[in-house]
């Protein structure tokens, strides 16, 4: 199958007074047309930076994409001029951000904020843009869209604002949507609604989706494929079933143990991942997870393991990956 | 929106009465007696009876409450009475000077806005480049240089440039003519003090524009605008500037009201007969009614300016409009 997005060995670094932060340290993954890919990891593991890198929205200075390639629909995004990149943003790739409260401009009407994308990318009249904005609001399930168009973001609840964000991202008919923690700031009930909506719309419109989250529940229900990130690298990748039921990396395992599961015995305690995420300015040649890892051996300090296949479509970067599953079966 | 405007208008009344109260009683707490000064000057002998008579004529022997009520009623009818020193109507004394001061303040504001918003925006957009450094240097200089000194420099420059170009020395005219009678003459007189004060004024506003815009440019919605693929010009003008202007509008409003009575030294340099001069004169001669009148006019300008600033706020920010 031809890929829509191919990220190869992407490295994004921040040059700060405290040193070079290797926020994204050589990640590689693909997204097929219409596929939903989840990128999972704890705060500060580089998942948002990797997403912002795709759109080249990393603030420079201090950030810079230092290596790798991002092929999107046959174009190398890293080789495009700024003007060509603007054509991709908003038209071919839509983005939904974490904070619906602050991601919409408080002084512009909903109409203005949806139509400006259309006017920028598609050669449409004002009336046609307005019509399209109405359709989009209908599509994302906002009632009374005529009235909503005239309103400002502060008139809308968090869930509605996120629907508006989705409408904006989908307005120009993109091939890919990047959703950076789209539900983190919302109530749990609203979270489910928004995720259902995104799943439904991307399926219906055939749009690929990269969903960035730290919520494994989201992953299980909505993703075709899961990339688990730790300290700027992908340390395990597989389809949702493989990751959920047969994790082959101690970090994935630890993450799964830290969230409640329906199939878990009652009264069993949750186990948080011990220790702190590493300082990304001070990574050595060894495995970044080893200070927190139950499986760590001497070899882990000598060299970081490469991603290797454990079963078809399932890769893991761990020297002890063979042991990980066994322990899970016991524990 | 109209409800908001109406509420703001109503709020002006207690503000003005409060200010009147403070001015009235502070003035009377000040040492010195207008009648002694007027009749005896510095240290001469004056008959006690004459002073009593003078105080009676000026209404200074009435109870304070009555005087205050008179004063507040005067404000409401825009009749501030007569000067205790010259005996002429205060509105007459202030008339032309008010016009002059108002015109200088408006012109200085226009100069300041025309300089500060473009420069502040450039400075923020090109943060830490040579453009930013130049703008910041110009702005710091504007804050550091007193406007009266800049005024002197401007006058000296006018003298030497006019001499070099035409052979005769040219100075701005000294007698005030309203702008509608002879605009060229009027502007050739007032443009210089407006530039001198406008530059300092713009320096504050430039720095405010810059810092406010820098803050807004880091907001999430600016990132959203970038992710939409909008061109930078639209991102700055539509998304960032409208949000960044709120504090700038505040600064401009306060400065404007300050210019109305605060230009004492600059008025001296340019030999302008403005409100600032009149205020200092009336304070030194303990002319209660005149001082009260001028201060109240300045207060009214403050209050009205603030009203317009608030309306502008509401126009810029819908969250204010609808709350």
mmCIF file of N, CA and C in Angstrom, chain B residues 210-306:
data_model
loop_
_atom_site.group_PDB
_atom_site.id
_atom_site.type_symbol
_atom_site.label_atom_id
_atom_site.label_comp_id
_atom_site.label_asym_id
_atom_site.label_seq_id
_atom_site.Cartn_x
_atom_site.Cartn_y
_atom_site.Cartn_z
ATOM 1 N N UNK B 210 5.179 46.617 21.589
ATOM 2 C CA UNK B 210 6.133 45.539 21.377
ATOM 3 C C UNK B 210 5.922 44.412 22.383
ATOM 4 N N UNK B 211 5.893 44.763 23.668
ATOM 5 C CA UNK B 211 5.832 43.692 24.669
ATOM 6 C C UNK B 211 4.488 42.986 24.623
ATOM 7 N N UNK B 212 3.428 43.748 24.373
ATOM 8 C CA UNK B 212 2.112 43.139 24.319
ATOM 9 C C UNK B 212 1.999 42.191 23.126
ATOM 10 N N UNK B 213 2.543 42.625 21.994
ATOM 11 C CA UNK B 213 2.473 41.792 20.792
ATOM 12 C C UNK B 213 3.333 40.538 20.947
ATOM 13 N N UNK B 214 4.490 40.697 21.574
ATOM 14 C CA UNK B 214 5.354 39.529 21.792
ATOM 15 C C UNK B 214 4.618 38.482 22.617
ATOM 16 N N UNK B 215 3.886 38.954 23.609
ATOM 17 C CA UNK B 215 3.135 38.042 24.456
ATOM 18 C C UNK B 215 2.048 37.340 23.632
ATOM 19 N N UNK B 216 1.313 38.125 22.856
ATOM 20 C CA UNK B 216 0.210 37.568 22.073
ATOM 21 C C UNK B 216 0.736 36.587 21.017
ATOM 22 N N UNK B 217 1.901 36.876 20.456
ATOM 23 C CA UNK B 217 2.430 35.995 19.409
ATOM 24 C C UNK B 217 2.751 34.603 19.940
ATOM 25 N N UNK B 218 2.844 34.487 21.271
ATOM 26 C CA UNK B 218 3.090 33.156 21.845
ATOM 27 C C UNK B 218 1.789 32.446 22.197
ATOM 28 N N UNK B 219 0.663 33.094 21.948
ATOM 29 C CA UNK B 219 -0.620 32.495 22.324
ATOM 30 C C UNK B 219 -0.948 31.306 21.410
ATOM 31 N N UNK B 220 -1.758 30.422 21.962
ATOM 32 C CA UNK B 220 -2.148 29.236 21.208
ATOM 33 C C UNK B 220 -2.882 29.582 19.921
ATOM 34 N N UNK B 221 -3.724 30.643 19.971
ATOM 35 C CA UNK B 221 -4.515 30.919 18.779
ATOM 36 C C UNK B 221 -3.674 31.447 17.632
ATOM 37 N N UNK B 222 -2.498 31.995 17.952
ATOM 38 C CA UNK B 222 -1.585 32.402 16.878
ATOM 39 C C UNK B 222 -0.981 31.150 16.235
ATOM 40 N N UNK B 223 -0.686 30.167 17.073
ATOM 41 C CA UNK B 223 -0.200 28.890 16.543
ATOM 42 C C UNK B 223 -1.281 28.259 15.663
ATOM 43 N N UNK B 224 -2.538 28.330 16.120
ATOM 44 C CA UNK B 224 -3.634 27.795 15.309
ATOM 45 C C UNK B 224 -3.674 28.496 13.955
ATOM 46 N N UNK B 225 -3.525 29.829 13.991
ATOM 47 C CA UNK B 225 -3.562 30.596 12.740
ATOM 48 C C UNK B 225 -2.434 30.149 11.816
ATOM 49 N N UNK B 226 -1.266 29.874 12.388
ATOM 50 C CA UNK B 226 -0.141 29.395 11.570
ATOM 51 C C UNK B 226 -0.486 28.031 10.981
ATOM 52 N N UNK B 227 -1.089 27.170 11.824
ATOM 53 C CA UNK B 227 -1.413 25.822 11.365
ATOM 54 C C UNK B 227 -2.459 25.843 10.265
ATOM 55 N N UNK B 228 -3.201 26.942 10.167
ATOM 56 C CA UNK B 228 -4.177 27.070 9.092
ATOM 57 C C UNK B 228 -3.510 27.461 7.782
ATOM 58 N N UNK B 229 -2.247 27.807 7.850
ATOM 59 C CA UNK B 229 -1.534 28.199 6.648
ATOM 60 C C UNK B 229 -1.797 29.631 6.218
ATOM 61 N N UNK B 230 -2.176 30.486 7.171
ATOM 62 C CA UNK B 230 -2.408 31.887 6.821
ATOM 63 C C UNK B 230 -1.070 32.587 6.586
ATOM 64 N N UNK B 231 -1.114 33.648 5.768
ATOM 65 C CA UNK B 231 0.121 34.407 5.562
ATOM 66 C C UNK B 231 0.397 35.245 6.802
ATOM 67 N N UNK B 232 1.664 35.534 6.990
ATOM 68 C CA UNK B 232 2.115 36.211 8.207
ATOM 69 C C UNK B 232 1.399 37.547 8.426
ATOM 70 N N UNK B 233 1.143 38.254 7.317
ATOM 71 C CA UNK B 233 0.513 39.566 7.429
ATOM 72 C C UNK B 233 -0.874 39.449 8.090
ATOM 73 N N UNK B 234 -1.630 38.444 7.690
ATOM 74 C CA UNK B 234 -2.957 38.245 8.273
ATOM 75 C C UNK B 234 -2.834 37.800 9.723
ATOM 76 N N UNK B 235 -1.854 36.953 9.981
ATOM 77 C CA UNK B 235 -1.671 36.481 11.364
ATOM 78 C C UNK B 235 -1.398 37.666 12.281
ATOM 79 N N UNK B 236 -0.519 38.566 11.837
ATOM 80 C CA UNK B 236 -0.172 39.723 12.677
ATOM 81 C C UNK B 236 -1.368 40.674 12.780
ATOM 82 N N UNK B 237 -1.904 41.079 11.640
ATOM 83 C CA UNK B 237 -2.926 42.129 11.655
ATOM 84 C C UNK B 237 -4.251 41.659 12.235
ATOM 85 N N UNK B 238 -4.690 40.468 11.800
ATOM 86 C CA UNK B 238 -6.022 40.047 12.211
ATOM 87 C C UNK B 238 -6.003 39.344 13.563
ATOM 88 N N UNK B 239 -5.029 38.459 13.736
ATOM 89 C CA UNK B 239 -5.064 37.627 14.936
ATOM 90 C C UNK B 239 -4.319 38.230 16.113
ATOM 91 N N UNK B 240 -3.155 38.799 15.851
ATOM 92 C CA UNK B 240 -2.318 39.221 16.980
ATOM 93 C C UNK B 240 -2.598 40.664 17.398
ATOM 94 N N UNK B 241 -2.578 41.575 16.423
ATOM 95 C CA UNK B 241 -2.621 42.996 16.781
ATOM 96 C C UNK B 241 -3.895 43.373 17.526
ATOM 97 N N UNK B 242 -5.009 42.824 17.083
ATOM 98 C CA UNK B 242 -6.270 43.207 17.714
ATOM 99 C C UNK B 242 -6.263 42.815 19.200
ATOM 100 N N UNK B 243 -5.637 41.697 19.496
ATOM 101 C CA UNK B 243 -5.533 41.281 20.892
ATOM 102 C C UNK B 243 -4.483 42.083 21.650
ATOM 103 N N UNK B 244 -3.443 42.485 20.926
ATOM 104 C CA UNK B 244 -2.315 43.137 21.602
ATOM 105 C C UNK B 244 -2.592 44.598 21.901
ATOM 106 N N UNK B 245 -3.587 45.182 21.232
ATOM 107 C CA UNK B 245 -3.766 46.628 21.346
ATOM 108 C C UNK B 245 -4.424 47.080 22.649
ATOM 109 N N UNK B 246 -5.055 46.173 23.375
ATOM 110 C CA UNK B 246 -5.760 46.596 24.591
ATOM 111 C C UNK B 246 -4.886 47.417 25.554
ATOM 112 N N UNK B 247 -3.737 46.894 25.988
ATOM 113 C CA UNK B 247 -2.924 47.705 26.896
ATOM 114 C C UNK B 247 -2.392 48.974 26.241
ATOM 115 N N UNK B 248 -2.162 48.920 24.927
ATOM 116 C CA UNK B 248 -1.645 50.105 24.234
ATOM 117 C C UNK B 248 -2.685 51.227 24.277
ATOM 118 N N UNK B 249 -3.939 50.852 24.067
ATOM 119 C CA UNK B 249 -5.017 51.833 24.112
ATOM 120 C C UNK B 249 -5.085 52.488 25.493
ATOM 121 N N UNK B 250 -4.883 51.682 26.530
ATOM 122 C CA UNK B 250 -4.892 52.227 27.890
ATOM 123 C C UNK B 250 -3.804 53.283 28.055
ATOM 124 N N UNK B 251 -2.599 52.932 27.647
ATOM 125 C CA UNK B 251 -1.474 53.861 27.786
ATOM 126 C C UNK B 251 -1.747 55.149 27.012
ATOM 127 N N UNK B 252 -2.240 55.014 25.804
ATOM 128 C CA UNK B 252 -2.501 56.196 24.987
ATOM 129 C C UNK B 252 -3.552 57.077 25.650
ATOM 130 N N UNK B 253 -4.585 56.454 26.196
ATOM 131 C CA UNK B 253 -5.631 57.225 26.855
ATOM 132 C C UNK B 253 -5.115 58.016 28.049
ATOM 133 N N UNK B 254 -4.326 57.356 28.892
ATOM 134 C CA UNK B 254 -3.809 58.027 30.086
ATOM 135 C C UNK B 254 -2.885 59.175 29.682
ATOM 136 N N UNK B 255 -2.011 58.909 28.714
ATOM 137 C CA UNK B 255 -1.070 59.935 28.272
ATOM 138 C C UNK B 255 -1.801 61.144 27.698
ATOM 139 N N UNK B 256 -2.859 60.862 26.964
ATOM 140 C CA UNK B 256 -3.606 61.953 26.343
ATOM 141 C C UNK B 256 -4.143 62.906 27.408
ATOM 142 N N UNK B 257 -4.763 62.328 28.428
ATOM 143 C CA UNK B 257 -5.335 63.162 29.480
ATOM 144 C C UNK B 257 -4.232 63.921 30.217
ATOM 145 N N UNK B 258 -3.090 63.267 30.386
ATOM 146 C CA UNK B 258 -1.969 63.914 31.059
ATOM 147 C C UNK B 258 -1.507 65.148 30.272
ATOM 148 N N UNK B 259 -1.482 65.028 28.957
ATOM 149 C CA UNK B 259 -0.992 66.128 28.118
ATOM 150 C C UNK B 259 -1.820 67.391 28.310
ATOM 151 N N UNK B 260 -3.092 67.233 28.670
ATOM 152 C CA UNK B 260 -3.968 68.396 28.776
ATOM 153 C C UNK B 260 -3.498 69.391 29.830
ATOM 154 N N UNK B 261 -2.957 68.913 30.941
ATOM 155 C CA UNK B 261 -2.568 69.870 31.971
ATOM 156 C C UNK B 261 -1.127 69.737 32.392
ATOM 157 N N UNK B 262 -0.447 68.775 31.820
ATOM 158 C CA UNK B 262 0.870 68.451 32.346
ATOM 159 C C UNK B 262 2.034 68.992 31.545
ATOM 160 N N UNK B 263 1.767 69.886 30.603
ATOM 161 C CA UNK B 263 2.840 70.313 29.712
ATOM 162 C C UNK B 263 3.460 71.640 30.130
ATOM 163 N N UNK B 264 3.566 71.878 31.442
ATOM 164 C CA UNK B 264 3.988 73.196 31.920
ATOM 165 C C UNK B 264 5.310 73.643 31.286
ATOM 166 N N UNK B 265 6.328 72.786 31.379
ATOM 167 C CA UNK B 265 7.663 73.209 30.925
ATOM 168 C C UNK B 265 7.712 73.318 29.400
ATOM 169 N N UNK B 266 7.123 72.344 28.721
ATOM 170 C CA UNK B 266 7.118 72.395 27.262
ATOM 171 C C UNK B 266 6.381 73.644 26.777
ATOM 172 N N UNK B 267 5.313 74.015 27.468
ATOM 173 C CA UNK B 267 4.592 75.230 27.104
ATOM 174 C C UNK B 267 5.503 76.446 27.239
ATOM 175 N N UNK B 268 6.334 76.449 28.290
ATOM 176 C CA UNK B 268 7.279 77.563 28.467
ATOM 177 C C UNK B 268 8.254 77.631 27.299
ATOM 178 N N UNK B 269 8.800 76.470 26.922
ATOM 179 C CA UNK B 269 9.801 76.439 25.855
ATOM 180 C C UNK B 269 9.237 77.023 24.566
ATOM 181 N N UNK B 270 8.048 76.629 24.227
ATOM 182 C CA UNK B 270 7.462 77.078 22.961
ATOM 183 C C UNK B 270 6.624 78.346 23.132
ATOM 184 N N UNK B 271 6.686 78.895 24.351
ATOM 185 C CA UNK B 271 5.946 80.114 24.618
ATOM 186 C C UNK B 271 4.457 79.972 24.316
ATOM 187 N N UNK B 272 3.907 78.841 24.741
ATOM 188 C CA UNK B 272 2.485 78.602 24.493
ATOM 189 C C UNK B 272 1.698 79.005 25.722
ATOM 190 N N UNK B 273 0.562 79.582 25.498
ATOM 191 C CA UNK B 273 -0.289 79.955 26.604
ATOM 192 C C UNK B 273 -1.308 78.844 26.848
ATOM 193 N N UNK B 274 -0.859 77.768 27.443
ATOM 194 C CA UNK B 274 -1.727 76.594 27.591
ATOM 195 C C UNK B 274 -2.269 76.458 28.999
ATOM 196 N N UNK B 275 -3.023 75.394 29.201
ATOM 197 C CA UNK B 275 -3.652 75.150 30.499
ATOM 198 C C UNK B 275 -2.630 74.921 31.602
ATOM 199 N N UNK B 276 -1.535 74.256 31.273
ATOM 200 C CA UNK B 276 -0.522 73.934 32.267
ATOM 201 C C UNK B 276 -0.005 75.192 32.944
ATOM 202 N N UNK B 277 0.326 76.190 32.108
ATOM 203 C CA UNK B 277 0.800 77.467 32.617
ATOM 204 C C UNK B 277 -0.201 78.115 33.560
ATOM 205 N N UNK B 278 -1.419 78.158 33.100
ATOM 206 C CA UNK B 278 -2.484 78.800 33.862
ATOM 207 C C UNK B 278 -2.669 78.113 35.217
ATOM 208 N N UNK B 279 -2.560 76.799 35.203
ATOM 209 C CA UNK B 279 -2.750 76.033 36.432
ATOM 210 C C UNK B 279 -1.677 76.397 37.457
ATOM 211 N N UNK B 280 -0.433 76.465 37.010
ATOM 212 C CA UNK B 280 0.655 76.783 37.933
ATOM 213 C C UNK B 280 0.454 78.183 38.510
ATOM 214 N N UNK B 281 0.097 79.129 37.642
ATOM 215 C CA UNK B 281 -0.156 80.500 38.120
ATOM 216 C C UNK B 281 -1.242 80.518 39.181
ATOM 217 N N UNK B 282 -2.332 79.832 38.907
ATOM 218 C CA UNK B 282 -3.460 79.923 39.823
ATOM 219 C C UNK B 282 -3.169 79.217 41.148
ATOM 220 N N UNK B 283 -2.340 78.162 41.116
ATOM 221 C CA UNK B 283 -1.990 77.493 42.368
ATOM 222 C C UNK B 283 -1.120 78.412 43.213
ATOM 223 N N UNK B 284 -0.140 79.082 42.592
ATOM 224 C CA UNK B 284 0.760 79.925 43.375
ATOM 225 C C UNK B 284 0.026 81.131 43.961
ATOM 226 N N UNK B 285 -1.050 81.567 43.310
ATOM 227 C CA UNK B 285 -1.768 82.713 43.878
ATOM 228 C C UNK B 285 -2.974 82.285 44.710
ATOM 229 N N UNK B 286 -3.020 81.001 45.072
ATOM 230 C CA UNK B 286 -4.090 80.453 45.918
ATOM 231 C C UNK B 286 -5.478 80.853 45.386
ATOM 232 N N UNK B 287 -5.615 80.858 44.079
ATOM 233 C CA UNK B 287 -6.890 81.207 43.452
ATOM 234 C C UNK B 287 -7.752 79.944 43.427
ATOM 235 N N UNK B 288 -8.514 79.754 44.522
ATOM 236 C CA UNK B 288 -9.301 78.522 44.660
ATOM 237 C C UNK B 288 -10.161 78.236 43.433
ATOM 238 N N UNK B 289 -10.938 79.184 43.057
ATOM 239 C CA UNK B 289 -11.922 78.917 42.008
ATOM 240 C C UNK B 289 -11.240 78.565 40.685
ATOM 241 N N UNK B 290 -10.173 79.318 40.382
ATOM 242 C CA UNK B 290 -9.477 79.057 39.118
ATOM 243 C C UNK B 290 -8.824 77.670 39.129
ATOM 244 N N UNK B 291 -8.125 77.350 40.238
ATOM 245 C CA UNK B 291 -7.468 76.045 40.326
ATOM 246 C C UNK B 291 -8.502 74.928 40.212
ATOM 247 N N UNK B 292 -9.560 75.087 41.008
ATOM 248 C CA UNK B 292 -10.636 74.082 40.948
ATOM 249 C C UNK B 292 -11.149 73.907 39.535
ATOM 250 N N UNK B 293 -11.381 75.025 38.886
ATOM 251 C CA UNK B 293 -11.941 74.984 37.541
ATOM 252 C C UNK B 293 -11.033 74.243 36.584
ATOM 253 N N UNK B 294 -9.730 74.587 36.612
ATOM 254 C CA UNK B 294 -8.797 73.942 35.670
ATOM 255 C C UNK B 294 -8.688 72.460 35.973
ATOM 256 N N UNK B 295 -8.521 72.154 37.277
ATOM 257 C CA UNK B 295 -8.368 70.738 37.624
ATOM 258 C C UNK B 295 -9.619 69.966 37.216
ATOM 259 N N UNK B 296 -10.781 70.574 37.426
ATOM 260 C CA UNK B 296 -12.012 69.865 37.048
ATOM 261 C C UNK B 296 -12.090 69.644 35.543
ATOM 262 N N UNK B 297 -11.623 70.629 34.775
ATOM 263 C CA UNK B 297 -11.618 70.436 33.319
ATOM 264 C C UNK B 297 -10.710 69.272 32.949
ATOM 265 N N UNK B 298 -9.548 69.229 33.622
ATOM 266 C CA UNK B 298 -8.623 68.121 33.344
ATOM 267 C C UNK B 298 -9.256 66.793 33.758
ATOM 268 N N UNK B 299 -9.935 66.815 34.918
ATOM 269 C CA UNK B 299 -10.624 65.597 35.367
ATOM 270 C C UNK B 299 -11.663 65.168 34.328
ATOM 271 N N UNK B 300 -12.423 66.138 33.837
ATOM 272 C CA UNK B 300 -13.443 65.805 32.834
ATOM 273 C C UNK B 300 -12.806 65.196 31.602
ATOM 274 N N UNK B 301 -11.663 65.783 31.176
ATOM 275 C CA UNK B 301 -10.974 65.215 30.013
ATOM 276 C C UNK B 301 -10.556 63.780 30.309
ATOM 277 N N UNK B 302 -10.021 63.553 31.524
ATOM 278 C CA UNK B 302 -9.625 62.203 31.935
ATOM 279 C C UNK B 302 -10.801 61.243 31.856
ATOM 280 N N UNK B 303 -11.896 61.670 32.443
ATOM 281 C CA UNK B 303 -13.063 60.798 32.532
ATOM 282 C C UNK B 303 -13.615 60.502 31.130
ATOM 283 N N UNK B 304 -13.674 61.543 30.311
ATOM 284 C CA UNK B 304 -14.206 61.341 28.961
ATOM 285 C C UNK B 304 -13.262 60.473 28.135
ATOM 286 N N UNK B 305 -11.954 60.722 28.277
ATOM 287 C CA UNK B 305 -10.986 59.890 27.559
ATOM 288 C C UNK B 305 -11.136 58.434 27.980
ATOM 289 N N UNK B 306 -11.248 58.227 29.291
ATOM 290 C CA UNK B 306 -11.405 56.863 29.780
ATOM 291 C C UNK B 306 -12.661 56.208 29.247
#
